[in-house]
Short mmCIF file of C-alpha atoms in Angstrom, two decimals:
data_model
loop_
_atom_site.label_atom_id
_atom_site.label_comp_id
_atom_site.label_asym_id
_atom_site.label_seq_id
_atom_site.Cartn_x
_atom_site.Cartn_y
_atom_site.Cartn_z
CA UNK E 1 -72.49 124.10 17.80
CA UNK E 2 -75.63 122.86 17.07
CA UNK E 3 -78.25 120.86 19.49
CA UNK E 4 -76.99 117.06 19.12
CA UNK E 5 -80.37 115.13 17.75
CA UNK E 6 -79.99 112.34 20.60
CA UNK E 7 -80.35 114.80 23.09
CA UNK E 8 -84.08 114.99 22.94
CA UNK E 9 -87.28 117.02 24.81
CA UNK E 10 -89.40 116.37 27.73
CA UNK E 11 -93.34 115.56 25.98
CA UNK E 12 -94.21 118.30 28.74
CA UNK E 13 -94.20 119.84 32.33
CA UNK E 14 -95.84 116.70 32.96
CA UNK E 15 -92.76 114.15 32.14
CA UNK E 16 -90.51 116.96 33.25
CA UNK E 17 -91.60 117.33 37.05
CA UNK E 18 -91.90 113.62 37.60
CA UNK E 19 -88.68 113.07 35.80
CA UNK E 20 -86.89 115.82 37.97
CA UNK E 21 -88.72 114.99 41.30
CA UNK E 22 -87.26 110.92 40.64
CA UNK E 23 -83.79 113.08 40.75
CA UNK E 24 -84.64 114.49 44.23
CA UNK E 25 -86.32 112.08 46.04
CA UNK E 26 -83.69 109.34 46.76
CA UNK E 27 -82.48 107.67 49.73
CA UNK E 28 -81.71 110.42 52.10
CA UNK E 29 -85.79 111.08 51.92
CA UNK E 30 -86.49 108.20 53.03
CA UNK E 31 -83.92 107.49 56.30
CA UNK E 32 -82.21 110.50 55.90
CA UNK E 33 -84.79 113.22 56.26
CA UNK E 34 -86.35 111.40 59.01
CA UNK E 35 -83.24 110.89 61.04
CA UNK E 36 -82.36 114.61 60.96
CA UNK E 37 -85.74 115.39 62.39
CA UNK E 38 -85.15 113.50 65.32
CA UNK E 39 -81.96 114.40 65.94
CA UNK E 40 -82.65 118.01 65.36
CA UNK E 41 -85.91 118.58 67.39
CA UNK E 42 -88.54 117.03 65.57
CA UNK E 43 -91.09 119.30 64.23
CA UNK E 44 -88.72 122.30 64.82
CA UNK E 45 -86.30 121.09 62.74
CA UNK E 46 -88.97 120.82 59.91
CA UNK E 47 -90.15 124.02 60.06
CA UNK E 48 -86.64 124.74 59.76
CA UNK E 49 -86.21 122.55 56.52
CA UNK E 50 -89.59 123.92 55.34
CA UNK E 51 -87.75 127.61 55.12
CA UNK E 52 -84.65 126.30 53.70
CA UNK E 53 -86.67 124.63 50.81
CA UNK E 54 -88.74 127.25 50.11
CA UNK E 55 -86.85 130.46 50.66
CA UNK E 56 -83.29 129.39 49.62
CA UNK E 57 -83.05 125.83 47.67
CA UNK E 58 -86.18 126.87 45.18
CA UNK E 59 -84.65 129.97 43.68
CA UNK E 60 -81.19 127.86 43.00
CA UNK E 61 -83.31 125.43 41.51
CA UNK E 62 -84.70 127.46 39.37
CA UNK E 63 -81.74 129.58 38.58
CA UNK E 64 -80.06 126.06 37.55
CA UNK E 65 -83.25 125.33 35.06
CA UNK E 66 -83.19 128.60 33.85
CA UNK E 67 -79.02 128.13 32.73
CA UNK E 68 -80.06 124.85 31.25
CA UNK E 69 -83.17 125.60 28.98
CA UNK E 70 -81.05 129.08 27.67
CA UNK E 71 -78.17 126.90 26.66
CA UNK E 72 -80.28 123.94 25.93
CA UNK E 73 -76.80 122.04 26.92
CA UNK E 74 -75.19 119.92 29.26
CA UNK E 75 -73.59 122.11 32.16
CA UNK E 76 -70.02 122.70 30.83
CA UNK E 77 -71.53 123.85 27.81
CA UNK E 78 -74.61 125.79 29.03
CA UNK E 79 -72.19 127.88 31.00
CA UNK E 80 -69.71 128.57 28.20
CA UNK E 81 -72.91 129.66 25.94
CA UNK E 82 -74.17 131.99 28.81
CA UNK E 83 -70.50 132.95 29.12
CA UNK E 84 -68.03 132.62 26.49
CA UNK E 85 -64.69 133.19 26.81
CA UNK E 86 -64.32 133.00 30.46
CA UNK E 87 -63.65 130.20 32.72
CA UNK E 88 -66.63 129.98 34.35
CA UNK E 89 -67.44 126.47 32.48
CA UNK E 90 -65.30 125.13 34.84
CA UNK E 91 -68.75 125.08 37.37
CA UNK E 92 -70.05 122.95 35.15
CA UNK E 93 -67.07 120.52 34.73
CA UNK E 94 -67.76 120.61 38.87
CA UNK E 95 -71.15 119.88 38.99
CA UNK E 96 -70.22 116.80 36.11
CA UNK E 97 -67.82 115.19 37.97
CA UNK E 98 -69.38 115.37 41.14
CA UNK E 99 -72.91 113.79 39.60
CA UNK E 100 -70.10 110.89 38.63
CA UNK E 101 -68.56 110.87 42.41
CA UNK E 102 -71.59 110.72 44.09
CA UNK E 103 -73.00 108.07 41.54
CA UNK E 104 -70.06 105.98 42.02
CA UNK E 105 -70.95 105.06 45.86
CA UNK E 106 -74.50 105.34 45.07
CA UNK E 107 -74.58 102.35 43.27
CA UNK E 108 -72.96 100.41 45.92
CA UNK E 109 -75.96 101.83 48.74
CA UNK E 110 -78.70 101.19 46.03
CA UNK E 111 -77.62 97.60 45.23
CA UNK E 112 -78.24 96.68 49.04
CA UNK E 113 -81.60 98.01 48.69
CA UNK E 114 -82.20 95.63 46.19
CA UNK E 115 -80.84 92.76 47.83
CA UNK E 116 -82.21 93.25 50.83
CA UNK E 117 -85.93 92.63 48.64
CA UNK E 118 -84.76 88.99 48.49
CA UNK E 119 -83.53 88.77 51.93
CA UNK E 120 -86.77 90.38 53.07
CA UNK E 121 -88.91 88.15 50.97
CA UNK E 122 -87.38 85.34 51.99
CA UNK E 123 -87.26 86.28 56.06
CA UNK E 124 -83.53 85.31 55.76
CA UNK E 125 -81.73 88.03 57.70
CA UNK E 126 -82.89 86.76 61.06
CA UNK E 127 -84.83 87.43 63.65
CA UNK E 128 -82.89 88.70 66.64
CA UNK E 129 -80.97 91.82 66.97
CA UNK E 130 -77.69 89.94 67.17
CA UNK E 131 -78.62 88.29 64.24
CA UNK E 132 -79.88 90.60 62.06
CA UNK E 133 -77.03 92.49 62.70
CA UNK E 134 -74.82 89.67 61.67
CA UNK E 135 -76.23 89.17 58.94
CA UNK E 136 -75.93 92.81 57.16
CA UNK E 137 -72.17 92.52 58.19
CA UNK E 138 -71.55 88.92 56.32
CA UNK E 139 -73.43 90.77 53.57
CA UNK E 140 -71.43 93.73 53.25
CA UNK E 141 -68.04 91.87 53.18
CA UNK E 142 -69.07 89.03 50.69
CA UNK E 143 -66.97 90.79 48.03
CA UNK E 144 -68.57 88.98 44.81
CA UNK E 145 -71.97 89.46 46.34
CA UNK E 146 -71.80 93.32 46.42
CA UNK E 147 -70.00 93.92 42.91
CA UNK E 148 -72.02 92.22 41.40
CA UNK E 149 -75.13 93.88 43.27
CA UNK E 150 -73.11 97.29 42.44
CA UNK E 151 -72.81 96.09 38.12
CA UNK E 152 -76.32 95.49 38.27
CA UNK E 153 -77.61 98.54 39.45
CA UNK E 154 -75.67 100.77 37.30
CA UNK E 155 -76.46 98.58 34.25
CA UNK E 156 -80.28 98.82 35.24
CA UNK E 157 -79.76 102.60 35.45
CA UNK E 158 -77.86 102.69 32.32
CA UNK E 159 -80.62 100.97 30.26
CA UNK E 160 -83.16 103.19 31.16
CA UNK E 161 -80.87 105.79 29.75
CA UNK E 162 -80.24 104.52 26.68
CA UNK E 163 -83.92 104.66 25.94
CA UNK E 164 -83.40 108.57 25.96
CA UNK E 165 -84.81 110.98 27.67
CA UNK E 166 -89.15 110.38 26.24
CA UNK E 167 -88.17 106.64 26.04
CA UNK E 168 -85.98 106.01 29.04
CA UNK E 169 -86.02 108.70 31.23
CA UNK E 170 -89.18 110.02 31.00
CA UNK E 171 -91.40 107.09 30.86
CA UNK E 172 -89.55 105.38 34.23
CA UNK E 173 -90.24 108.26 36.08
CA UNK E 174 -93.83 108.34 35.24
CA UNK E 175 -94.54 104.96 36.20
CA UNK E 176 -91.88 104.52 39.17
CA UNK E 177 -93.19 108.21 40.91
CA UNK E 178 -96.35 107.03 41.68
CA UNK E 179 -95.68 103.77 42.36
CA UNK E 180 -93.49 104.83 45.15
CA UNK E 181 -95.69 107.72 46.60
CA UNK E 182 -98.61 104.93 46.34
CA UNK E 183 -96.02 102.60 48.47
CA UNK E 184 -95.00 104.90 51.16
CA UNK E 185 -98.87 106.00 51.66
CA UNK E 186 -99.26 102.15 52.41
CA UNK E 187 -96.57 101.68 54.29
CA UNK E 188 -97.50 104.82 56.45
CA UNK E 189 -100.64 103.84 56.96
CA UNK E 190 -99.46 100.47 57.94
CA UNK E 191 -96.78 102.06 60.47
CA UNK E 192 -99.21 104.26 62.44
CA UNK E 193 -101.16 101.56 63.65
CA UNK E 194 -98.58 99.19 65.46
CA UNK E 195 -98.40 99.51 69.33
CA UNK E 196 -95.99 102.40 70.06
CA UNK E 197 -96.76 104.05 66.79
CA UNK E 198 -98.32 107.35 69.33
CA UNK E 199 -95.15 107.49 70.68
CA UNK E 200 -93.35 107.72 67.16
CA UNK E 201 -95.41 110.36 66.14
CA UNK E 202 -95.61 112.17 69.32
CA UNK E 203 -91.59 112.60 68.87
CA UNK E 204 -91.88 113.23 65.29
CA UNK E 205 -94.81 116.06 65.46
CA UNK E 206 -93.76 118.15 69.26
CA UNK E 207 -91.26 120.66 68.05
CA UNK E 208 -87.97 120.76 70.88
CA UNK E 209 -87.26 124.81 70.33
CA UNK E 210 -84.53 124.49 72.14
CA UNK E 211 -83.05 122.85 69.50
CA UNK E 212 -82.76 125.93 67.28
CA UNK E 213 -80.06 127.38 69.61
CA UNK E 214 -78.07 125.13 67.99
CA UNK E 215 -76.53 126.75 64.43
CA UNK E 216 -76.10 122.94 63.18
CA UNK E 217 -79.47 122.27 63.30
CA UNK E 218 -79.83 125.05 60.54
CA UNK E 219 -77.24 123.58 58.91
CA UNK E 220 -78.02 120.30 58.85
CA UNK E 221 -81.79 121.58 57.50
CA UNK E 222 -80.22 123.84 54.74
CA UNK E 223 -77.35 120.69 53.64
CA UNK E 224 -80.38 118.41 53.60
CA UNK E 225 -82.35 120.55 51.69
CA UNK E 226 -79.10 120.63 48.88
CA UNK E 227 -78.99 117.21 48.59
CA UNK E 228 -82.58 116.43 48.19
CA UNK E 229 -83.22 118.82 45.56
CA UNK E 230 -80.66 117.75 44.04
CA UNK E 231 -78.45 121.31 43.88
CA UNK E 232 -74.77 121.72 42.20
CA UNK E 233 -74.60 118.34 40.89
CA UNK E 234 -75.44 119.14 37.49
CA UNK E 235 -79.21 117.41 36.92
CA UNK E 236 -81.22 120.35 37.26
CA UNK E 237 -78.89 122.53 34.25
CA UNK E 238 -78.92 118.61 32.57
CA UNK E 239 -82.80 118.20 33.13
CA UNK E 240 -83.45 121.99 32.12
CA UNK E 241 -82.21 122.13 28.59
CA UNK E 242 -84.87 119.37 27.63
CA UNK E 243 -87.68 121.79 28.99
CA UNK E 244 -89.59 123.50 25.98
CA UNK E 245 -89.74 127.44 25.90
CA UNK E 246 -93.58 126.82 26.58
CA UNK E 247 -93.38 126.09 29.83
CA UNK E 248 -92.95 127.66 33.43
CA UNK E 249 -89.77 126.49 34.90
CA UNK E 250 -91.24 128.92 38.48
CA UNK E 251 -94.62 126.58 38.57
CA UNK E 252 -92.61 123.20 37.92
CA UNK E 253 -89.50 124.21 40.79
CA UNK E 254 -92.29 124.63 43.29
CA UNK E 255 -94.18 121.33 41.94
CA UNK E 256 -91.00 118.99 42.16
CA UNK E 257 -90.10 120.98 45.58
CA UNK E 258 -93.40 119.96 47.24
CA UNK E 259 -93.37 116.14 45.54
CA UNK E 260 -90.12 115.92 47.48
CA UNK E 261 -90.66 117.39 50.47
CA UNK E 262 -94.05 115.46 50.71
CA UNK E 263 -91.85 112.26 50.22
CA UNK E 264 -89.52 112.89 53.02
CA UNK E 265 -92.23 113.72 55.33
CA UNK E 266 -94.51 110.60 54.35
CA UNK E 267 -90.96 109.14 55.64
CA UNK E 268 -91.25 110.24 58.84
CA UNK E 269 -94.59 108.74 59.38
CA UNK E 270 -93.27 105.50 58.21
CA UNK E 271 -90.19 105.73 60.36
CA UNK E 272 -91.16 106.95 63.26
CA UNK E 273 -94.20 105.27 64.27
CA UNK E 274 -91.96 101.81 63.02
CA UNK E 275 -89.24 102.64 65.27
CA UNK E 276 -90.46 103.00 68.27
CA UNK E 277 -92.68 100.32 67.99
CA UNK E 278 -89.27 98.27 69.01
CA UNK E 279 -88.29 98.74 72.38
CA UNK E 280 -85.45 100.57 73.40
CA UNK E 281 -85.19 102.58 69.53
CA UNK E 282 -83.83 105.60 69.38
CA UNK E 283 -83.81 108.01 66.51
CA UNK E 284 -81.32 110.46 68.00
CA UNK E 285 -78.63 107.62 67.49
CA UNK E 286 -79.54 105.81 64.66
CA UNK E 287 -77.63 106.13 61.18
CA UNK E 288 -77.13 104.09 57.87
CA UNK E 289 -77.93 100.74 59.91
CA UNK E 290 -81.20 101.94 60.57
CA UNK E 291 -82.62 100.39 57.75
CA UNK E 292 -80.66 97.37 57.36
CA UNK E 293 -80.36 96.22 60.62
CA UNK E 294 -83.36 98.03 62.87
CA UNK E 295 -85.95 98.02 60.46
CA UNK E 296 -85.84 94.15 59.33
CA UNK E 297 -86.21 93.87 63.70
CA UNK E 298 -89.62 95.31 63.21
CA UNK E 299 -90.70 93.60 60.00
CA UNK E 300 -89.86 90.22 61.93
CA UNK E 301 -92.35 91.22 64.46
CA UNK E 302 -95.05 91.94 62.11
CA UNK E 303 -97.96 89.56 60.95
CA UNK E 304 -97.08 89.67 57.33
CA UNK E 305 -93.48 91.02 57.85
CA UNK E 306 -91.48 89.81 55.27
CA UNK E 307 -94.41 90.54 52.76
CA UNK E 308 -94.35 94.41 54.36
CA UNK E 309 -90.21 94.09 54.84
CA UNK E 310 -90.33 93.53 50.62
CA UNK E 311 -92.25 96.52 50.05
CA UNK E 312 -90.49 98.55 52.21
CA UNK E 313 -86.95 97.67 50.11
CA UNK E 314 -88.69 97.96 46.87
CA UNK E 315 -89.52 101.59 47.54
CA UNK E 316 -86.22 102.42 48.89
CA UNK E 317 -84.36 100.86 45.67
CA UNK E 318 -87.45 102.47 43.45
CA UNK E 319 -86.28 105.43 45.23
CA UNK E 320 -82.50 105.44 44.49
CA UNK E 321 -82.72 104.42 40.75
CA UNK E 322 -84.92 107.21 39.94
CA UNK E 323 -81.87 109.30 41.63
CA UNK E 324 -79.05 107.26 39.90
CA UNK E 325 -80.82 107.50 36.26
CA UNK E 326 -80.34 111.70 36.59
CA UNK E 327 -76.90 111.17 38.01
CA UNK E 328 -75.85 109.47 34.93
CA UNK E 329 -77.60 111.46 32.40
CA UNK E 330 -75.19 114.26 33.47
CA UNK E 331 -72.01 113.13 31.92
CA UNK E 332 -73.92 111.40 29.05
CA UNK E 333 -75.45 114.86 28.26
CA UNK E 334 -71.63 116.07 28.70
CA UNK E 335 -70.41 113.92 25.96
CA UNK E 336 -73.39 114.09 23.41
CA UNK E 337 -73.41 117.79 23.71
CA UNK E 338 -69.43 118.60 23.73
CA UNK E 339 -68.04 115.57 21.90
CA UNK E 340 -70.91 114.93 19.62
CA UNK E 341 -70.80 110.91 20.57
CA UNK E 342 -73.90 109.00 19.81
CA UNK E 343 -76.03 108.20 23.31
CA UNK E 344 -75.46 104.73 22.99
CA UNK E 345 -71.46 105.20 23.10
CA UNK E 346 -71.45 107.63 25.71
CA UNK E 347 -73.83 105.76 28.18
CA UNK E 348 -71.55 102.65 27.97
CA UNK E 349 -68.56 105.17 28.57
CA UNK E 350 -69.75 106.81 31.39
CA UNK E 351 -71.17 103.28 33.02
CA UNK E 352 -67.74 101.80 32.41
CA UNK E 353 -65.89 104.76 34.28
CA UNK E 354 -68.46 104.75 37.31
CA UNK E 355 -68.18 100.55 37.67
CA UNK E 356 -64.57 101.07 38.26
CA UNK E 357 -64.73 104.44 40.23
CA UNK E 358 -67.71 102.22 42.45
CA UNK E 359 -65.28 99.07 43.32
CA UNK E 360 -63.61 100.28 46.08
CA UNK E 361 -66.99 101.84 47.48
CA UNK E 362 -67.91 98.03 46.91
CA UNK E 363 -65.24 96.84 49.09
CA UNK E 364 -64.78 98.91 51.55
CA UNK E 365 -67.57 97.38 53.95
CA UNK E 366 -65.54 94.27 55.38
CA UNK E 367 -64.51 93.05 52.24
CA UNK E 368 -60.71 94.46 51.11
CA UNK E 369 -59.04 95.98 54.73
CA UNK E 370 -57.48 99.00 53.03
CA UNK E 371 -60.65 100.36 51.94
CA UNK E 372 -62.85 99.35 54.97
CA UNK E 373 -60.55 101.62 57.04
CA UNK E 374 -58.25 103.65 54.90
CA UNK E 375 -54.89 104.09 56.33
CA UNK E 376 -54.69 107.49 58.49
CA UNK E 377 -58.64 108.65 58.02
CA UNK E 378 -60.53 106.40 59.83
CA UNK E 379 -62.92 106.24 57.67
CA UNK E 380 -63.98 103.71 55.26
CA UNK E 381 -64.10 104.45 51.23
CA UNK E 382 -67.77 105.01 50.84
CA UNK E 383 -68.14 107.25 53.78
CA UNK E 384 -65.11 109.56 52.15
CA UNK E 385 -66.33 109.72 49.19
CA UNK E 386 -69.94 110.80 50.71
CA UNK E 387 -67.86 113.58 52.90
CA UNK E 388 -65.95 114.92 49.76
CA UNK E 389 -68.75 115.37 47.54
CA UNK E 390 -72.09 115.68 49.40
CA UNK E 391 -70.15 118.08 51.82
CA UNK E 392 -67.81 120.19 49.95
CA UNK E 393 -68.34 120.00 45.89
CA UNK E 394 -72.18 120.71 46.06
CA UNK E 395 -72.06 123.48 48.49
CA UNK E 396 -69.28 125.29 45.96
CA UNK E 397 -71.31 124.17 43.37
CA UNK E 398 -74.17 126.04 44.48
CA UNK E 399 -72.37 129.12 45.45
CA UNK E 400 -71.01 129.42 42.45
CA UNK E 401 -73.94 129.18 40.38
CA UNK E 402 -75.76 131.88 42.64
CA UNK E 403 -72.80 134.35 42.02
CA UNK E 404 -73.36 133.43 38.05
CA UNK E 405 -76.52 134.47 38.25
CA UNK E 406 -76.41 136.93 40.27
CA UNK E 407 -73.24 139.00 39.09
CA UNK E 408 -71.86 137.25 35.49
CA UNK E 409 -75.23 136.53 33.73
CA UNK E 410 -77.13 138.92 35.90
CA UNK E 411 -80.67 138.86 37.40
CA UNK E 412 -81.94 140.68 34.24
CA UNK E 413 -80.65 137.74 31.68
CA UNK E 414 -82.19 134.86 34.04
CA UNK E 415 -85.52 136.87 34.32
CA UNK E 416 -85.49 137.19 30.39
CA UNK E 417 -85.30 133.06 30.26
CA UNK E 418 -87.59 132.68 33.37
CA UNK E 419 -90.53 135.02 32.22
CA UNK E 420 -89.80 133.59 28.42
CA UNK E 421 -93.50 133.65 26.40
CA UNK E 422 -95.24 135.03 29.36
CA UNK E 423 -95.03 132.54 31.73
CA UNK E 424 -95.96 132.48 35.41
CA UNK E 425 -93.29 133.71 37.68
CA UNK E 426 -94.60 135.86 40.92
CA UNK E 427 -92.07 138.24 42.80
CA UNK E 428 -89.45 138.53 40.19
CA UNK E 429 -87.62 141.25 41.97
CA UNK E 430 -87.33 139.25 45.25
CA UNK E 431 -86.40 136.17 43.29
CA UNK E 432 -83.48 138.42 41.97
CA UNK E 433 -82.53 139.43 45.65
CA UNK E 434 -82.47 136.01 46.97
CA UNK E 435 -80.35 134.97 44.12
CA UNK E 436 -77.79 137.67 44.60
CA UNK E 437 -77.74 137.75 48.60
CA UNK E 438 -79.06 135.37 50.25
CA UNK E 439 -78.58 132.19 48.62
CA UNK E 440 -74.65 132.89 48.70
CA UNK E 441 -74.46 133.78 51.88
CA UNK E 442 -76.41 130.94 53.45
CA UNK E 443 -74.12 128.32 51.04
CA UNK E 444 -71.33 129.97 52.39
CA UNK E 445 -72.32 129.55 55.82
CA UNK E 446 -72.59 125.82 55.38
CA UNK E 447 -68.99 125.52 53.94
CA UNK E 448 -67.64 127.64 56.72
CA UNK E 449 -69.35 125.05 59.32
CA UNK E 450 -68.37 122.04 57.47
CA UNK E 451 -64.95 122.85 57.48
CA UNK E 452 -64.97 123.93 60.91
CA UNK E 453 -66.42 121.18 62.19
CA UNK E 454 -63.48 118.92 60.44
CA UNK E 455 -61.04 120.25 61.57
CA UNK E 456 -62.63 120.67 64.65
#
């Protein structure tokens, strides 16, 4: 089958690592990567994540940009070109439909973000805990309010993709990437000099060892590391086949690696230093409502609050559509490569399918009862839908790819693609080893404990 003509190229590594590293860094660098530190023993817990990134997440990555730019397809097909007549396509389906799972609440998460730049603006969400608190419940269960917050989103996100991947993709990243790194060096500079900002970064800086006793802290690094980097959703096989033969996908994995880890640590020093500047915070028990409820606490402290409270919401919601516009080029890819649709008519496909996959995630914060605490679980919609894919289908997803590589394309075929016109790859040979035993092994550790720890 030949390449589809809308799929288009990156202009170079350039527009390809900022493109990419908008995939990775989302909102879990921002709250998420922060939280984890502190409840996994501050600076241990980084050098922990540090490892993971670099010894066990990069060489996935780059296996997953190596399958892409062979194939130069989408994932179901990149896998049936590297593999024909086997089954092993059916990765790719996995890593498709998960990139549409995870979008689908994704939406719902990044449209708060964006309200929450009005309500921040304006200095409506209140001043007191009680209130503030309030306020982000009444917001969550205004049913209108958050569909239509969820509609917009994905049709901002889908009109960035329409512009292709030079027009659309490609230029948004470049201008939103440093915009937000420009942001959060602001915002970090403003955090570390409130009163109780030592304290913050004493907590965030003194490594607990006794932490690493503790196998979930390793976990917790490792499944962070996944999700950041964006691993078995898809985007990197996606983002790969646009990469020219020209360039090195080994320099570019360790450029977007350190862009994102540099992110989620500028976090921290936002975070941090901002939390415990309000008394009795505590990062060990903080969780989604740190942002929406404890952080507009601070912001109504601040001389200039609702000024800094806007700029802190217009980097998280920079921050999740740069993630949202990769998790819908996935399936678009899908359908221009395998069903030879125009871009235009698969982008309005695949945002119709996510906008009704998203409404329950919508609702299920207050506003319908049946999805705010589904019926034997618990749990509310969004959060299950977060379990089942961040926890189980990228994990496999991974795995799977590793054993590809590893044992059905073989080290020898990837280091063909990866050392393609003499480009810069160090340590081939241990690349290959980490591939084929390592990587697997430490996946498979994190399903084991997952599961474990559900069923208790």
């Amino acid at each position: 089958m030949a390449v589809s003509s809308d799929r288009g190229m990156w202009s170079g590594r350039l527009g390809f690592i900022l493109a990419t590293a908008g995939s990775a860094v989302g909102l879990g660098n921002i709250w998420g990567f922060p939280i984890q530190v502190g409840q996994g023993g501050g600076a241990a817990f980084v050098l922990i994540y540090l490892a993971c990134v670099f010894l066990i997440c990069v060489p996935i990555q780059i296996a997953e940009f190596a399958i892409g730019r062979r194939a130069q397809r989408a994932p179901v097909g990149a896998f049936r070109t590297i593999s024909p007549s086997t089954r092993w396509w059916l990765v790719g389906a996995l890593g498709t439909i998960t990139g549409v799972g995870i979008l689908s609440f994704y939406v719902v998460v990044a449209g708060w973000t964006l309200a929450y730049i009005w309500f921040a603006a304006a200095g409506s969400v209140g001043n007191s805990p009680e209130a503030i608190g309030g306020f982000f419940k009444a917001f969550a269960a205004n049913a209108p309010l958050n569909v239509c917050l969820t509609l917009v989103t994905l049709g901002m996100t889908a009109a960035i993709i329409l512009g292709g991947v030079r027009g659309g993709i490609e230029r948004a990243s470049r201008a939103l990437m440093p915009l937000l790194f420009g942001l959060l060096v602001l915002l970090a500079i403003r955090a570390v000099t409130l009163p109780g900002a030592a304290d913050g970064l004493a907590y965030y800086l003194r490594p607990d060892f006794s932490s690493i006793a503790d196998i979930r802290v390793f976990n917790a690094a490792l499944g962070q590391a996944f999700f950041s980097l964006s691993l078995g959703m898809g985007t990197l096989i996606t983002y790969g086949s646009y990469l020219s033969k020209r360039e090195s996908i080994g320099a570019s994995a360790l450029w977007i690696a350190a862009i994102d880890t540099t992110i989620a640590l500028l976090a921290g020093f936002v975070i941090f230093p901002a939390g415990f500047s309000i008394a009795g915070f505590d990062p060990r028990t903080s969780g989604p409502s740190l942002i929406f409820e404890v952080l507009p606490r601070l912001f109504a402290t601040l001389p200039g609050g609702q000024l800094f409270g806007a700029a802190f919401f217009v980097l998280l919601f920079m921050a999740a559509l740069t993630s949202a516009i990769s998790l819908l080029e996935v399936p678009v890819a899908h359908l221009i490569d395998q069903h030879r649709w125009s871009r235009r008519k698969a982008v309005l496909t695949v945002t119709v399918v996510t906008a009704v996959l998203a409404l329950p995630s919508a609702l299920g914060n207050g506003a319908v009862g049946f999805f705010t605490q589904l019926p034997g679980l618990g749990l509310d919609f969004l959060t299950l839908m977060a379990t089942i894919w961040n926890n189980f289908s990228l994990p496999i997803g991974g795995f799977l790819t590793a054993i590809f590589v590893g044992y059905v394309w073989r080290v020898e075929g990837a280091l063909s693609e990866l050392l393609a016109e003499h480009a810069w790859f160090p340590q081939p040979h241990l690349w290959g080893a980490i591939i084929r035993y390592v990587c697997p092994v430490a996946i498979f550790v994190i399903i084991f404990f997952t599961v474990r720890a559900l069923i208790g």
